[in-house]
Amino acid sequence: MLSILGEDAPSYATVKRWVAEFKRGRSSTDDEPRPGPPVVSSTPEIVQRILDIVMDDRRVTQRQIANRMHKVSARWVPKLLTADQKRQRESLSRENFKPFEGDPDNFLKRFVTMDETWVHHFEPESKQQSKQWKHVTSPIPKKA
């Protein structure tokens, strides 16, 4: 296999696992079906980048493309704020903190009421679901 497939040959451990599977009675080389839809994160930009790589060298292998592209999770940031918005939030937080310093026991009574309860429910996608492909030279994606 190594002389024919070269670096694309499966590892010895993989071949050993396949032999064991066939000895146990498996007759198909196809993957077993997996639950849920396949995880796909393709965007027009990624498709265009890969197309450019392939058009530059039509003999490029999947491993060579994988060396140029990496799948990463977007960096979670609460919100992408400008410097002015950050300054404004800081000053408002300091103003709200002054009454707490003056009377910490009665501070919450000013803000917490028992009339109604509002709960915002939001389920963000998991880290695995939010992964996306990025080129080695492109910056790490951010997600607000």
PDB file of C-alpha atoms in Angstrom:
ATOM      1  CA  MET A   1       0.000   0.000   0.000  1.00  0.00           C
ATOM      2  CA  LEU A   2       2.804   2.394   0.834  1.00  0.00           C
ATOM      3  CA  SER A   3       4.511   1.909  -2.529  1.00  0.00           C
ATOM      4  CA  ILE A   4       1.259   2.563  -4.415  1.00  0.00           C
ATOM      5  CA  LEU A   5      -0.477   5.199  -2.242  1.00  0.00           C
ATOM      6  CA  GLY A   6       2.560   6.884  -0.708  1.00  0.00           C
ATOM      7  CA  GLU A   7       1.655   9.433   1.972  1.00  0.00           C
ATOM      8  CA  ASP A   8      -2.071   8.895   1.295  1.00  0.00           C
ATOM      9  CA  ALA A   9      -1.897   5.285   2.534  1.00  0.00           C
ATOM     10  CA  PRO A  10      -3.849   4.494   5.713  1.00  0.00           C
ATOM     11  CA  SER A  11      -1.849   3.910   8.862  1.00  0.00           C
ATOM     12  CA  TYR A  12      -0.976   0.442  10.110  1.00  0.00           C
ATOM     13  CA  ALA A  13      -3.399   0.860  13.039  1.00  0.00           C
ATOM     14  CA  THR A  14      -6.252   1.677  10.632  1.00  0.00           C
ATOM     15  CA  VAL A  15      -5.570  -1.382   8.483  1.00  0.00           C
ATOM     16  CA  LYS A  16      -5.347  -3.541  11.613  1.00  0.00           C
ATOM     17  CA  ARG A  17      -8.736  -2.221  12.786  1.00  0.00           C
ATOM     18  CA  TRP A  18     -10.265  -2.935   9.349  1.00  0.00           C
ATOM     19  CA  VAL A  19      -8.968  -6.526   9.397  1.00  0.00           C
ATOM     20  CA  ALA A  20     -10.495  -7.055  12.848  1.00  0.00           C
ATOM     21  CA  GLU A  21     -13.850  -5.639  11.644  1.00  0.00           C
ATOM     22  CA  PHE A  22     -13.941  -8.008   8.643  1.00  0.00           C
ATOM     23  CA  LYS A  23     -13.020 -10.983  10.833  1.00  0.00           C
ATOM     24  CA  ARG A  24     -16.039 -10.147  13.030  1.00  0.00           C
ATOM     25  CA  GLY A  25     -18.295 -10.442   9.982  1.00  0.00           C
ATOM     26  CA  ARG A  26     -18.482  -6.962   8.534  1.00  0.00           C
ATOM     27  CA  SER A  27     -18.876  -7.127   4.761  1.00  0.00           C
ATOM     28  CA  SER A  28     -19.060  -3.476   3.730  1.00  0.00           C
ATOM     29  CA  THR A  29     -16.362  -0.851   3.510  1.00  0.00           C
ATOM     30  CA  ASP A  30     -18.898   1.981   3.816  1.00  0.00           C
ATOM     31  CA  ASP A  31     -19.123   3.990   7.023  1.00  0.00           C
ATOM     32  CA  GLU A  32     -21.955   3.180   9.390  1.00  0.00           C
ATOM     33  CA  PRO A  33     -24.776   5.752   9.325  1.00  0.00           C
ATOM     34  CA  ARG A  34     -24.396   8.438  11.973  1.00  0.00           C
ATOM     35  CA  PRO A  35     -27.256  10.129  13.814  1.00  0.00           C
ATOM     36  CA  GLY A  36     -28.214  13.651  12.774  1.00  0.00           C
ATOM     37  CA  PRO A  37     -27.337  15.677   9.728  1.00  0.00           C
ATOM     38  CA  PRO A  38     -23.698  15.967   8.674  1.00  0.00           C
ATOM     39  CA  VAL A  39     -21.799  18.941  10.050  1.00  0.00           C
ATOM     40  CA  VAL A  40     -21.104  21.256   7.122  1.00  0.00           C
ATOM     41  CA  SER A  41     -19.546  24.672   7.354  1.00  0.00           C
ATOM     42  CA  SER A  42     -18.977  25.785   3.805  1.00  0.00           C
ATOM     43  CA  THR A  43     -19.302  29.367   2.749  1.00  0.00           C
ATOM     44  CA  PRO A  44     -18.824  30.920  -0.672  1.00  0.00           C
ATOM     45  CA  GLU A  45     -15.485  32.387   0.472  1.00  0.00           C
ATOM     46  CA  ILE A  46     -14.145  28.979   1.532  1.00  0.00           C
ATOM     47  CA  VAL A  47     -15.328  27.348  -1.683  1.00  0.00           C
ATOM     48  CA  GLN A  48     -13.605  30.092  -3.678  1.00  0.00           C
ATOM     49  CA  ARG A  49     -10.340  29.711  -1.714  1.00  0.00           C
ATOM     50  CA  ILE A  50     -10.253  25.957  -2.271  1.00  0.00           C
ATOM     51  CA  LEU A  51     -11.106  26.436  -5.931  1.00  0.00           C
ATOM     52  CA  ASP A  52      -8.189  28.887  -6.237  1.00  0.00           C
ATOM     53  CA  ILE A  53      -5.832  26.364  -4.595  1.00  0.00           C
ATOM     54  CA  VAL A  54      -6.956  23.593  -6.945  1.00  0.00           C
ATOM     55  CA  MET A  55      -6.759  25.800 -10.030  1.00  0.00           C
ATOM     56  CA  ASP A  56      -3.190  26.828  -9.118  1.00  0.00           C
ATOM     57  CA  ASP A  57      -2.093  23.192  -8.919  1.00  0.00           C
ATOM     58  CA  ARG A  58      -4.471  20.530 -10.205  1.00  0.00           C
ATOM     59  CA  ARG A  59      -2.424  17.755  -8.629  1.00  0.00           C
ATOM     60  CA  VAL A  60      -2.898  19.088  -5.119  1.00  0.00           C
ATOM     61  CA  THR A  61      -4.016  16.439  -2.580  1.00  0.00           C
ATOM     62  CA  GLN A  62      -6.563  16.722   0.185  1.00  0.00           C
ATOM     63  CA  ARG A  63      -3.780  16.687   2.756  1.00  0.00           C
ATOM     64  CA  GLN A  64      -2.037  19.600   1.066  1.00  0.00           C
ATOM     65  CA  ILE A  65      -5.303  21.572   1.072  1.00  0.00           C
ATOM     66  CA  ALA A  66      -5.836  20.629   4.729  1.00  0.00           C
ATOM     67  CA  ASN A  67      -2.357  21.968   5.544  1.00  0.00           C
ATOM     68  CA  ARG A  68      -3.442  25.356   4.176  1.00  0.00           C
ATOM     69  CA  MET A  69      -6.902  25.360   5.775  1.00  0.00           C
ATOM     70  CA  HIS A  70      -7.784  24.745   9.440  1.00  0.00           C
ATOM     71  CA  LYS A  71     -11.140  24.338  11.131  1.00  0.00           C
ATOM     72  CA  VAL A  72     -11.343  26.591  14.168  1.00  0.00           C
ATOM     73  CA  SER A  73     -13.955  27.815  16.589  1.00  0.00           C
ATOM     74  CA  ALA A  74     -14.834  31.459  16.439  1.00  0.00           C
ATOM     75  CA  ARG A  75     -13.644  33.432  19.451  1.00  0.00           C
ATOM     76  CA  TRP A  76     -16.664  34.293  21.613  1.00  0.00           C
ATOM     77  CA  VAL A  77     -16.885  37.934  22.585  1.00  0.00           C
ATOM     78  CA  PRO A  78     -19.889  39.429  24.424  1.00  0.00           C
ATOM     79  CA  LYS A  79     -20.332  42.139  21.821  1.00  0.00           C
ATOM     80  CA  LEU A  80     -18.087  43.758  19.308  1.00  0.00           C
ATOM     81  CA  LEU A  81     -18.044  47.265  20.779  1.00  0.00           C
ATOM     82  CA  THR A  82     -16.282  50.373  19.605  1.00  0.00           C
ATOM     83  CA  ALA A  83     -13.891  52.186  21.954  1.00  0.00           C
ATOM     84  CA  ASP A  84     -16.531  54.871  22.577  1.00  0.00           C
ATOM     85  CA  GLN A  85     -19.183  52.293  23.487  1.00  0.00           C
ATOM     86  CA  LYS A  86     -16.745  50.597  25.892  1.00  0.00           C
ATOM     87  CA  ARG A  87     -15.998  53.953  27.606  1.00  0.00           C
ATOM     88  CA  GLN A  88     -19.717  54.686  27.892  1.00  0.00           C
ATOM     89  CA  ARG A  89     -20.418  51.278  29.477  1.00  0.00           C
ATOM     90  CA  GLU A  90     -17.583  51.752  31.933  1.00  0.00           C
ATOM     91  CA  SER A  91     -18.844  55.180  33.048  1.00  0.00           C
ATOM     92  CA  LEU A  92     -22.420  53.874  33.456  1.00  0.00           C
ATOM     93  CA  SER A  93     -21.148  50.934  35.507  1.00  0.00           C
ATOM     94  CA  ARG A  94     -19.200  53.287  37.770  1.00  0.00           C
ATOM     95  CA  GLU A  95     -22.296  55.483  38.260  1.00  0.00           C
ATOM     96  CA  ASN A  96     -24.386  52.436  39.186  1.00  0.00           C
ATOM     97  CA  PHE A  97     -21.711  51.236  41.594  1.00  0.00           C
ATOM     98  CA  LYS A  98     -21.689  54.506  43.642  1.00  0.00           C
ATOM     99  CA  PRO A  99     -25.106  53.878  45.314  1.00  0.00           C
ATOM    100  CA  PHE A 100     -23.957  50.358  46.222  1.00  0.00           C
ATOM    101  CA  GLU A 101     -20.898  51.738  48.002  1.00  0.00           C
ATOM    102  CA  GLY A 102     -23.130  54.157  49.953  1.00  0.00           C
ATOM    103  CA  ASP A 103     -25.773  51.646  51.129  1.00  0.00           C
ATOM    104  CA  PRO A 104     -25.055  48.015  50.104  1.00  0.00           C
ATOM    105  CA  ASP A 105     -27.978  46.541  52.134  1.00  0.00           C
ATOM    106  CA  ASN A 106     -30.704  48.548  50.397  1.00  0.00           C
ATOM    107  CA  PHE A 107     -29.066  48.664  46.986  1.00  0.00           C
ATOM    108  CA  LEU A 108     -30.944  45.719  45.466  1.00  0.00           C
ATOM    109  CA  LYS A 109     -34.317  46.931  46.766  1.00  0.00           C
ATOM    110  CA  ARG A 110     -34.061  49.839  44.343  1.00  0.00           C
ATOM    111  CA  PHE A 111     -33.671  47.586  41.301  1.00  0.00           C
ATOM    112  CA  VAL A 112     -35.375  44.248  42.053  1.00  0.00           C
ATOM    113  CA  THR A 113     -39.170  44.169  41.999  1.00  0.00           C
ATOM    114  CA  MET A 114     -41.527  41.262  42.502  1.00  0.00           C
ATOM    115  CA  ASP A 115     -44.169  42.311  39.979  1.00  0.00           C
ATOM    116  CA  GLU A 116     -43.084  40.332  36.940  1.00  0.00           C
ATOM    117  CA  THR A 117     -40.321  38.052  35.858  1.00  0.00           C
ATOM    118  CA  TRP A 118     -38.822  38.335  32.400  1.00  0.00           C
ATOM    119  CA  VAL A 119     -36.400  35.699  31.273  1.00  0.00           C
ATOM    120  CA  HIS A 120     -34.525  35.841  28.013  1.00  0.00           C
ATOM    121  CA  HIS A 121     -33.904  32.328  26.736  1.00  0.00           C
ATOM    122  CA  PHE A 122     -31.098  31.883  24.236  1.00  0.00           C
ATOM    123  CA  GLU A 123     -29.340  28.670  23.293  1.00  0.00           C
ATOM    124  CA  PRO A 124     -26.099  29.455  21.467  1.00  0.00           C
ATOM    125  CA  GLU A 125     -24.712  26.882  19.107  1.00  0.00           C
ATOM    126  CA  SER A 126     -22.125  24.574  20.588  1.00  0.00           C
ATOM    127  CA  LYS A 127     -18.422  25.046  20.062  1.00  0.00           C
ATOM    128  CA  GLN A 128     -18.433  22.127  17.608  1.00  0.00           C
ATOM    129  CA  GLN A 129     -21.360  23.639  15.663  1.00  0.00           C
ATOM    130  CA  SER A 130     -19.717  27.048  15.474  1.00  0.00           C
ATOM    131  CA  LYS A 131     -16.453  25.781  13.956  1.00  0.00           C
ATOM    132  CA  GLN A 132     -15.588  27.157  10.565  1.00  0.00           C
ATOM    133  CA  TRP A 133     -12.790  26.742   8.074  1.00  0.00           C
ATOM    134  CA  LYS A 134     -10.073  29.376   7.959  1.00  0.00           C
ATOM    135  CA  HIS A 135      -6.971  29.820   5.858  1.00  0.00           C
ATOM    136  CA  VAL A 136      -3.650  29.673   7.698  1.00  0.00           C
ATOM    137  CA  THR A 137      -2.946  33.359   7.012  1.00  0.00           C
ATOM    138  CA  SER A 138      -6.457  34.697   7.748  1.00  0.00           C
ATOM    139  CA  PRO A 139      -7.275  36.123  11.221  1.00  0.00           C
ATOM    140  CA  ILE A 140      -9.208  34.161  13.853  1.00  0.00           C
ATOM    141  CA  PRO A 141     -12.950  34.733  13.349  1.00  0.00           C
ATOM    142  CA  LYS A 142     -14.925  36.490  16.082  1.00  0.00           C
ATOM    143  CA  LYS A 143     -18.554  35.857  16.907  1.00  0.00           C
ATOM    144  CA  ALA A 144     -20.707  38.242  18.907  1.00  0.00           C
TER     145      ALA A 144
END
